Structure formats: structure tokens, C-alpha cells
Amino acid sequence: MVLLKSVPPPTEGVRHEQAETTAIMDGKGLGCGTLYVAETRLSWFDGSGMGFSLEYPSIGLHAISRDLSAYPQEHLYVMVNAKLSDENEAEMAENVHDDDEDASSGGEDDDDDEEGVITEIRFVPSDKAALESMFSAMCECQALHPDPEDDDSDNDFEGEEYDVEEAEAEHGQGDVPTFYTYEEGLSALTQEGQATLERLEGMLAQSVAQQYHMAGVRTDESNAEFEDGMEVDAGTTVAGQFEDADVDHW
Amino acid sequence: MESAENQTPEPELVAGFSSIRERTIAENSLVILLQGLQGQVTTVDLRDESTARGHVVNVDAFMNIRLKKVLHRDRRGRLTQLEDLFVTGRNVRYVHIPDHMDIMETIQGQLAKSHRVRNFAGGRKEYAKKKS
């Protein structure tokens, strides 16, 4: 899945392209080429078209390394949860991490990960200043590929829908009314909330003043009683409020 | 001022959520606690037995964690400094909660933050809760 030598560099959704980038896979230099950070996959190809692609779900982590004592060049480090070989697949697996005594403990809850088998790739751009863009682009693309096995992703995410009873239960405030009257609503607002309310009403007032009067909306302070500015209070119509209405509409 | 963030209805600008889906996922799991770690220094134990200690820049609903100024200790104990690190949620085994942090308070604070979005970003006021 991760090694696709014949797939050409992606042309769409390329968040970042970095030329003159050397790739080193598990310590083995692959030469200089171009790194493509695309939304679908991460690819690297050298001048002759040889290269590899990585699927984001297989990437465990990526980082910027500027620690020259750990590695002599600043680079983008990528850890892949799989074994890759750019030669043939037969030579992979057990080789690299044979001194790894904890391979067995990594086995239980791992999914397609074979006991912690990983591949370390370093992308060394000639332009070190590009590392942050490369890193950020990878973060963005990685976020586009959430783990499908995450059981939380089955949650109901209808957004604004909110189970009020459930929320009340968990907040332990069963007797808090779900509807606020004017006084309660106003006093339930924090200072910042009141400030926001005033600002929004001011904005509303300004926009209304430029047009004809709308039913039920008044451009004075008592707009505070309309909690979201959208409710209509039939008992407070102003005489002649439709004066400005365009008669031709009839 | 926090009131500035209530002007736009987009949740993106409040509490760090980039989508309503993420906010819902986070609010229904303990990831919300990890999101309260933003700005703190902590240690993340990775699935491959390595650890990374650094400043928490961001944690998203999928538990992808972004750290900066990281000291990474690999399985063999070798230390490397990393400027920025992004680890996918799948590869996180443990996230250490700093001792000084009050967990309940953090969770409540995070929920309160996103509920303010819900109330002012076009939501109906009947879901407003009294803020203590």
C-alpha cells in the first residue's frame, strides 16, 4: 500500500512542493529529488522519475529536526508505521529493529502494525527555511485523514443539535429552565455577553435604520428583550411603522 | 477580549475547533481534556515505546497532537531535540497530565468555551447555561 513506484507525482491538491530535497530511508540515501506534500499522499521523486509515495494513515509522526548532534542536517523526519523497501519487498521486516526486545509488547492493540515495525525517512531540503512550510503542509494533510478505526468518529455530529436533557443531567442542574424570560436571560449573560448583545443590537439598529422599519423590530434600547434579535413582539408595533414600505410592492 | 470571537459564527475561531464535527467528537470524549493542555509542557508516550516531551501546541478531535520544542527519546533511549512534532492520534499511547492541573476544572473550562460558541454563534438561547 505504501510503496507505489509507478504512480506519478500528484498534480492536484499539492499543498507544498519542495525541490532539491534529499530523501534518506532508514539510513539509506535515495538521492536528491522533489517532495510533494499532497492531500492524497506524500510523494518523493528523483530526477529520473524513481520514487515512492506514502499514504497518510501509515504515517505515525513527522517532525522538524534542527538538532545537528542527532543528525548533521536540519530535516523533516517522518516515521512510517510500516516497513518499506525501495528495492524488493523481500528484504524488509525483521532486519532493522532486531535489537528491539519490546517488539512483543507492541503487539496487543496494534492494528495493521506489525509489532512496531517502522520506517524512518528524513527529507533534507537544500532550503532549510522551507522546513516549517513542509511541516505545516503535512500537518494539514494528515488532519484530512482521520483514523477510520477510531470509534469516536461514529458520534452524532449534527452540530447545533444538542441534547438538552442530557446536558442538563450531566451538569446536575435539572431545574434550570431551558427558556429564559427577558430578565433571566439578561441576567444570565456575563459581562462580555451583555457587551456582545449591545454591540450586535447596535449593528442591527444601524442596518435597520437604513431600510424601512421591519415589523416588531425597534431601534431603541428595548431591543434587549429580543434575545436573538429575531423574535417578533406583536404587542409593540409602532404606529405608522409601515409608512416607509414601498407601496408599489402591492 | 473574548467577546471578539463571538462576532463570527464560525467555530473555527473559538476553542480551536475546525469543524462542528470535531467539536462534537471532542465534547463527547476525554480528548477535550487533552485540548485543555494547550500551552502546557507534557510528555506523550507513543505507541512505539518512544516518548516526546514538549509544549502542547494543539490537540485535535482525533487526538493528533502537535508539540513544539520537543525532547524525543526513542525506544533505545536516544535523545533527539525536535523543533516541531506532529504525532497522529493512532500513535499516541499515553498523554501525561501535568500534576498541577486540575482535571475536572480543565474539562469544564473547555466545555464552557465551546458552549459560548454554541450560544452566540446563531444558536438558540434556550440552551444557554448559567455560568458560575
Short mmCIF file of C-alpha atoms in Angstrom, two decimals:
data_model
loop_
_atom_site.label_atom_id
_atom_site.label_comp_id
_atom_site.label_asym_id
_atom_site.label_seq_id
_atom_site.Cartn_x
_atom_site.Cartn_y
_atom_site.Cartn_z
CA MET A 1 0.00 0.00 0.00
CA VAL A 2 2.71 2.45 0.82
CA LEU A 3 5.16 1.79 -1.93
CA LEU A 4 3.86 2.82 -5.33
CA LYS A 5 6.77 3.31 -7.61
CA SER A 6 4.80 3.62 -10.76
CA VAL A 7 2.39 6.26 -9.54
CA PRO A 8 3.40 9.67 -10.86
CA PRO A 9 3.66 12.71 -8.62
CA PRO A 10 0.28 14.09 -7.66
CA THR A 11 -0.84 17.12 -9.59
CA GLU A 12 -3.90 18.06 -7.61
CA GLY A 13 -4.17 19.14 -4.02
CA VAL A 14 -0.45 19.70 -3.68
CA ARG A 15 -0.12 21.74 -0.53
CA HIS A 16 3.62 22.02 -0.77
CA GLU A 17 6.28 21.12 -3.28
CA GLN A 18 9.90 21.18 -2.31
CA ALA A 19 12.59 20.65 -4.90
CA GLU A 20 16.20 19.83 -4.14
CA THR A 21 15.21 17.58 -1.33
CA THR A 22 17.28 14.56 -0.45
CA ALA A 23 15.50 11.54 0.91
CA ILE A 24 17.05 9.10 3.32
CA MET A 25 15.11 5.98 4.16
CA ASP A 26 16.24 4.01 7.20
CA GLY A 27 19.65 5.50 6.84
CA LYS A 28 19.93 4.80 3.17
CA GLY A 29 20.26 7.81 0.91
CA LEU A 30 17.99 7.78 -2.11
CA GLY A 31 19.41 10.84 -3.76
CA CYS A 32 18.07 14.24 -4.49
CA GLY A 33 14.57 14.88 -5.73
CA THR A 34 11.32 16.71 -5.15
CA LEU A 35 8.97 16.23 -2.26
CA TYR A 36 5.25 16.61 -2.92
CA VAL A 37 3.01 17.13 0.06
CA ALA A 38 -0.38 16.48 -1.47
CA GLU A 39 -3.73 15.98 0.16
CA THR A 40 -3.96 12.40 -1.06
CA ARG A 41 -0.45 11.22 -0.39
CA LEU A 42 3.08 12.21 0.36
CA SER A 43 5.40 11.60 -2.57
CA TRP A 44 9.02 11.97 -3.39
CA PHE A 45 10.57 11.54 -6.80
CA ASP A 46 14.07 11.98 -8.01
CA GLY A 47 15.05 13.45 -11.33
CA SER A 48 14.69 10.18 -13.20
CA GLY A 49 11.15 9.55 -12.00
CA MET A 50 12.01 6.95 -9.40
CA GLY A 51 10.45 7.47 -6.07
CA PHE A 52 7.87 6.47 -3.56
CA SER A 53 4.56 7.52 -2.10
CA LEU A 54 3.24 7.30 1.38
CA GLU A 55 -0.37 7.12 2.46
CA TYR A 56 -1.08 9.43 5.39
CA PRO A 57 -2.74 6.83 7.59
CA SER A 58 0.55 4.98 7.58
CA ILE A 59 2.50 7.98 8.81
CA GLY A 60 2.85 7.85 12.57
CA LEU A 61 4.53 11.15 13.14
CA HIS A 62 6.54 13.84 11.48
CA ALA A 63 8.80 16.48 12.93
CA ILE A 64 11.35 19.15 12.21
CA SER A 65 14.77 18.27 13.46
CA ARG A 66 17.29 21.02 13.91
CA ASP A 67 19.41 19.08 16.33
CA LEU A 68 22.68 18.73 14.48
CA SER A 69 24.12 16.47 17.12
CA ALA A 70 21.44 13.91 16.33
CA TYR A 71 21.68 14.27 12.59
CA PRO A 72 24.12 16.54 10.76
CA GLN A 73 21.49 18.36 8.73
CA GLU A 74 18.24 20.08 9.54
CA HIS A 75 15.49 17.99 8.06
CA LEU A 76 11.92 16.79 8.13
CA TYR A 77 11.67 13.49 9.94
CA VAL A 78 8.85 11.12 9.10
CA MET A 79 8.08 7.89 10.87
CA VAL A 80 6.01 5.40 8.93
CA ASN A 81 4.16 2.53 10.58
CA ALA A 82 5.19 0.01 8.03
CA LYS A 83 8.21 -1.47 6.52
CA LEU A 84 9.23 -0.02 3.20
CA SER A 85 11.84 -1.11 0.83
CA ASP A 86 12.68 0.66 -2.33
CA GLU A 87 14.27 -2.42 -3.75
CA ASN A 88 12.22 -5.50 -3.37
CA GLU A 89 9.84 -6.26 -0.59
CA ALA A 90 11.54 -9.48 0.32
CA GLU A 91 14.34 -7.84 2.22
CA MET A 92 12.16 -6.00 4.66
CA ALA A 93 10.56 -6.82 8.02
CA GLU A 94 12.79 -8.17 10.79
CA ASN A 95 16.08 -6.69 9.67
CA VAL A 96 16.37 -3.23 11.10
CA HIS A 97 14.98 -3.45 14.59
CA ASP A 98 16.25 -6.82 15.70
CA ASP A 99 17.70 -5.40 18.89
CA ASP A 100 14.23 -4.39 19.86
CA GLU A 101 13.29 -6.53 22.84
CA ASP A 102 9.95 -4.84 23.29
CA ALA A 103 8.59 -5.86 19.94
CA SER A 104 6.23 -8.26 21.64
CA SER A 105 4.70 -5.66 23.92
CA GLY A 106 3.80 -3.53 20.97
CA GLY A 107 1.62 -6.25 19.59
CA GLU A 108 -1.65 -6.24 21.51
CA ASP A 109 -3.67 -3.28 20.40
CA ASP A 110 -1.78 -2.58 17.22
CA ASP A 111 -3.84 -2.90 14.14
CA ASP A 112 -2.10 -3.42 10.86
CA ASP A 113 1.13 -2.50 12.56
CA GLU A 114 3.41 -5.50 12.78
CA GLU A 115 4.79 -5.27 16.27
CA GLY A 116 6.14 -1.78 15.97
CA VAL A 117 7.84 -2.18 12.62
CA ILE A 118 8.65 1.24 11.36
CA THR A 119 10.49 3.06 8.67
CA GLU A 120 12.28 6.29 9.34
CA ILE A 121 12.54 8.73 6.50
CA ARG A 122 14.40 12.01 6.51
CA PHE A 123 13.73 14.66 3.93
CA VAL A 124 16.59 17.10 3.76
CA PRO A 125 15.77 20.18 1.71
CA SER A 126 18.56 22.35 0.47
CA ASP A 127 16.46 25.29 1.59
CA LYS A 128 16.27 24.85 5.35
CA ALA A 129 13.88 27.74 5.69
CA ALA A 130 11.27 25.64 3.92
CA LEU A 131 11.10 23.11 6.73
CA GLU A 132 8.27 24.86 8.54
CA SER A 133 6.12 25.01 5.43
CA MET A 134 6.80 21.39 4.72
CA PHE A 135 5.90 20.50 8.29
CA SER A 136 2.72 22.58 8.30
CA ALA A 137 1.60 21.21 4.97
CA MET A 138 2.00 17.71 6.30
CA CYS A 139 0.05 18.57 9.44
CA GLU A 140 -2.81 19.84 7.31
CA CYS A 141 -2.84 16.82 5.07
CA GLN A 142 -2.57 14.46 7.98
CA ALA A 143 -5.62 16.07 9.54
CA LEU A 144 -7.55 15.21 6.38
CA HIS A 145 -7.05 11.54 7.08
CA PRO A 146 -8.50 10.79 10.48
CA ASP A 147 -8.18 7.28 11.74
CA PRO A 148 -11.18 5.34 10.44
CA GLU A 149 -10.89 2.87 13.29
CA ASP A 150 -11.41 5.50 15.89
CA ASP A 151 -14.73 4.53 17.47
CA ASP A 152 -15.45 8.10 18.43
CA SER A 153 -15.93 9.04 14.84
CA ASP A 154 -19.32 7.37 14.89
CA ASN A 155 -20.58 10.10 17.14
CA ASP A 156 -23.59 12.05 16.21
CA PHE A 157 -22.20 15.24 14.83
CA GLU A 158 -25.21 17.09 13.76
CA GLY A 159 -23.66 20.21 15.07
CA GLU A 160 -26.13 22.60 16.55
CA GLU A 161 -28.35 19.77 17.67
CA TYR A 162 -27.81 19.43 21.36
CA ASP A 163 -29.50 17.03 23.69
CA VAL A 164 -30.72 19.42 26.31
CA GLU A 165 -31.91 16.83 28.77
CA GLU A 166 -28.63 15.01 28.60
CA ALA A 167 -26.75 18.21 29.06
CA GLU A 168 -28.86 19.24 32.00
CA ALA A 169 -28.38 15.86 33.61
CA GLU A 170 -24.65 15.97 33.27
CA HIS A 171 -24.49 19.49 34.53
CA GLY A 172 -26.61 18.49 37.50
CA GLN A 173 -28.96 21.42 37.04
CA GLY A 174 -32.26 19.76 36.34
CA ASP A 175 -34.28 22.78 37.35
CA VAL A 176 -32.59 25.26 35.13
CA PRO A 177 -35.23 26.42 32.68
CA THR A 178 -34.38 25.88 29.08
CA PHE A 179 -36.16 29.02 28.07
CA TYR A 180 -35.21 32.31 29.55
CA THR A 181 -37.57 35.18 30.10
CA TYR A 182 -36.24 38.62 29.38
CA GLU A 183 -34.96 39.32 32.88
CA GLU A 184 -33.50 35.88 33.39
CA GLY A 185 -31.89 35.90 30.03
CA LEU A 186 -30.30 39.25 30.53
CA SER A 187 -29.00 38.40 33.97
CA ALA A 188 -27.65 35.07 32.73
CA LEU A 189 -25.35 36.89 30.42
CA THR A 190 -21.83 37.55 31.53
CA GLN A 191 -20.39 40.99 31.15
CA GLU A 192 -18.85 40.06 27.88
CA GLY A 193 -22.17 38.56 26.83
CA GLN A 194 -24.00 41.77 27.56
CA ALA A 195 -21.40 43.76 25.73
CA THR A 196 -21.78 41.48 22.76
CA LEU A 197 -25.55 41.75 22.90
CA GLU A 198 -25.35 45.52 22.91
CA ARG A 199 -22.92 45.55 20.04
CA LEU A 200 -24.99 43.19 17.96
CA GLU A 201 -28.11 45.20 18.62
CA GLY A 202 -26.30 48.32 17.66
CA MET A 203 -25.33 46.71 14.42
CA LEU A 204 -28.88 45.57 13.88
CA ALA A 205 -30.18 49.01 14.65
CA GLN A 206 -27.86 50.59 12.15
CA SER A 207 -28.78 48.23 9.39
CA VAL A 208 -32.46 48.58 10.08
CA ALA A 209 -32.30 52.35 10.11
CA GLN A 210 -31.06 52.27 6.58
CA GLN A 211 -34.11 50.45 5.40
CA TYR A 212 -37.77 50.50 6.16
CA HIS A 213 -38.93 49.55 9.60
CA MET A 214 -39.42 45.85 9.94
CA ALA A 215 -42.30 44.51 11.90
CA GLY A 216 -41.63 44.17 15.56
CA VAL A 217 -38.12 45.49 15.48
CA ARG A 218 -37.48 48.77 17.18
CA THR A 219 -34.30 50.66 17.01
CA ASP A 220 -34.09 51.62 20.62
CA GLU A 221 -32.67 50.07 23.76
CA SER A 222 -35.57 47.79 24.45
CA ASN A 223 -34.39 45.51 21.67
CA ALA A 224 -32.67 43.76 24.51
CA GLU A 225 -35.82 41.83 25.13
CA PHE A 226 -35.41 40.03 21.83
CA GLU A 227 -32.74 37.59 22.78
CA ASP A 228 -31.52 36.86 19.33
CA GLY A 229 -32.94 39.86 17.66
CA MET A 230 -35.17 37.75 15.51
CA GLU A 231 -38.31 37.33 17.54
CA VAL A 232 -41.34 39.40 16.80
CA ASP A 233 -43.27 41.01 19.60
CA ALA A 234 -46.70 41.63 18.25
CA GLY A 235 -47.78 43.86 21.10
CA THR A 236 -45.28 46.56 20.44
CA THR A 237 -45.90 47.74 16.94
CA VAL A 238 -45.23 51.37 16.37
CA ALA A 239 -47.87 53.48 14.80
CA GLY A 240 -47.07 54.23 11.24
CA GLN A 241 -44.25 51.78 11.12
CA PHE A 242 -45.17 50.72 7.66
CA GLU A 243 -45.07 54.21 6.37
CA ASP A 244 -41.84 53.67 4.63
CA ALA A 245 -42.91 50.49 2.98
CA ASP A 246 -42.82 50.67 -0.73
CA VAL A 247 -46.43 50.79 -1.83
CA ASP A 248 -45.55 49.52 -5.28
CA HIS A 249 -44.95 46.12 -3.86
CA TRP A 250 -48.61 45.54 -3.56
CA MET B 1 -11.11 40.17 24.56
CA GLU B 2 -13.12 37.02 24.29
CA SER B 3 -16.16 38.93 23.05
CA ALA B 4 -14.44 39.46 19.74
CA GLU B 5 -14.71 35.82 18.91
CA ASN B 6 -18.48 35.88 19.19
CA GLN B 7 -18.85 38.12 16.21
CA THR B 8 -18.36 35.41 13.68
CA PRO B 9 -20.45 32.28 13.73
CA GLU B 10 -17.58 30.08 12.65
CA PRO B 11 -16.48 27.70 15.37
CA GLU B 12 -13.01 27.75 13.91
CA LEU B 13 -12.15 30.90 15.71
CA VAL B 14 -13.26 29.69 19.08
CA ALA B 15 -11.84 26.90 21.17
CA GLY B 16 -9.68 25.76 18.27
CA PHE B 17 -12.20 23.52 16.53
CA SER B 18 -12.02 23.47 12.78
CA SER B 19 -15.39 21.91 12.26
CA ILE B 20 -18.62 21.23 14.07
CA ARG B 21 -17.93 17.56 13.69
CA GLU B 22 -14.66 17.88 15.54
CA ARG B 23 -16.24 19.86 18.29
CA THR B 24 -18.91 17.23 18.80
CA ILE B 25 -16.40 14.43 18.79
CA ALA B 26 -14.21 16.24 21.27
CA GLU B 27 -17.03 17.18 23.60
CA ASN B 28 -18.06 13.58 23.86
CA SER B 29 -14.69 12.18 24.77
CA LEU B 30 -11.76 12.85 27.00
CA VAL B 31 -9.93 14.44 24.11
CA ILE B 32 -11.44 17.63 25.46
CA LEU B 33 -9.14 17.25 28.43
CA LEU B 34 -6.12 16.96 26.18
CA GLN B 35 -7.18 20.08 24.36
CA GLY B 36 -7.03 21.88 27.67
CA LEU B 37 -3.35 21.06 27.78
CA GLN B 38 -2.58 23.61 25.14
CA GLY B 39 0.38 25.67 26.21
CA GLN B 40 1.50 23.19 28.84
CA VAL B 41 4.63 21.12 28.78
CA THR B 42 3.94 17.46 28.96
CA THR B 43 5.13 14.04 27.92
CA VAL B 44 3.43 11.95 25.30
CA ASP B 45 4.15 8.24 25.26
CA LEU B 46 3.96 6.91 21.77
CA ARG B 47 2.81 3.55 20.60
CA ASP B 48 6.29 2.62 19.54
CA GLU B 49 7.52 2.96 23.10
CA SER B 50 9.24 6.27 22.46
CA THR B 51 8.35 9.40 24.33
CA ALA B 52 8.14 13.01 23.37
CA ARG B 53 8.21 15.84 25.87
CA GLY B 54 7.40 19.35 24.77
CA HIS B 55 4.92 22.21 24.66
CA VAL B 56 1.48 21.27 23.51
CA VAL B 57 0.61 23.42 20.53
CA ASN B 58 -2.62 21.74 19.58
CA VAL B 59 -4.66 18.61 20.03
CA ASP B 60 -7.47 17.94 17.60
CA ALA B 61 -10.53 15.79 17.99
CA PHE B 62 -8.70 12.79 16.55
CA MET B 63 -6.03 13.11 19.21
CA ASN B 64 -3.45 14.24 16.67
CA ILE B 65 -1.00 16.12 18.82
CA ARG B 66 1.29 18.90 17.82
CA LEU B 67 4.19 19.68 20.11
CA LYS B 68 6.99 22.18 19.91
CA LYS B 69 10.43 22.31 21.45
CA VAL B 70 10.43 18.61 21.92
CA LEU B 71 12.83 16.24 23.53
CA HIS B 72 12.25 12.89 21.90
CA ARG B 73 13.52 9.70 23.46
CA ASP B 74 13.35 6.75 21.13
CA ARG B 75 12.90 3.14 22.13
CA ARG B 76 16.55 2.73 22.79
CA GLY B 77 16.72 5.78 24.96
CA ARG B 78 18.45 8.02 22.45
CA LEU B 79 17.56 11.65 22.86
CA THR B 80 16.86 13.99 19.99
CA GLN B 81 15.65 17.54 20.01
CA LEU B 82 12.86 18.29 17.63
CA GLU B 83 11.57 21.72 16.90
CA ASP B 84 8.06 20.77 15.92
CA LEU B 85 6.45 17.39 16.20
CA PHE B 86 3.13 16.13 14.92
CA VAL B 87 2.04 12.72 16.11
CA THR B 88 -1.09 11.08 14.78
CA GLY B 89 -3.75 10.08 17.27
CA ARG B 90 -3.32 6.44 16.46
CA ASN B 91 0.23 6.53 17.61
CA VAL B 92 -0.43 8.05 20.97
CA ARG B 93 -0.39 5.65 23.86
CA TYR B 94 -0.43 7.95 26.86
CA VAL B 95 -0.52 11.65 27.44
CA HIS B 96 0.78 12.68 30.80
CA ILE B 97 -1.35 15.25 32.57
CA PRO B 98 0.86 17.69 34.49
CA ASP B 99 0.46 17.29 38.24
CA HIS B 100 -0.52 20.88 38.77
CA MET B 101 -3.51 20.65 36.53
CA ASP B 102 -6.97 20.17 37.93
CA ILE B 103 -8.57 17.74 35.53
CA MET B 104 -12.23 18.48 36.25
CA GLU B 105 -11.64 22.18 36.07
CA THR B 106 -9.87 21.85 32.76
CA ILE B 107 -12.64 19.76 31.26
CA GLN B 108 -15.32 22.13 32.48
CA GLY B 109 -13.38 25.10 31.21
CA GLN B 110 -13.05 23.57 27.77
CA LEU B 111 -16.75 22.73 27.60
CA ALA B 112 -17.67 26.21 28.74
CA LYS B 113 -15.56 27.69 25.99
CA SER B 114 -17.27 25.75 23.27
CA HIS B 115 -20.70 26.31 24.76
CA ARG B 116 -20.19 30.02 24.48
CA VAL B 117 -19.71 29.49 20.78
CA ARG B 118 -22.86 27.49 20.60
CA ASN B 119 -24.83 30.22 22.33
CA PHE B 120 -23.65 33.20 20.39
CA ALA B 121 -22.95 31.68 17.03
CA GLY B 122 -26.53 31.64 15.85
CA GLY B 123 -27.68 29.03 18.32
CA ARG B 124 -30.89 29.38 20.22
CA LYS B 125 -30.60 30.96 23.61
CA GLU B 126 -32.66 28.29 25.26
CA TYR B 127 -29.54 26.20 25.53
CA ALA B 128 -27.70 28.83 27.48
CA LYS B 129 -26.48 27.71 30.84
CA LYS B 130 -25.91 29.85 33.83
CA LYS B 131 -22.24 30.49 34.08
CA SER B 132 -20.85 30.25 37.56
#
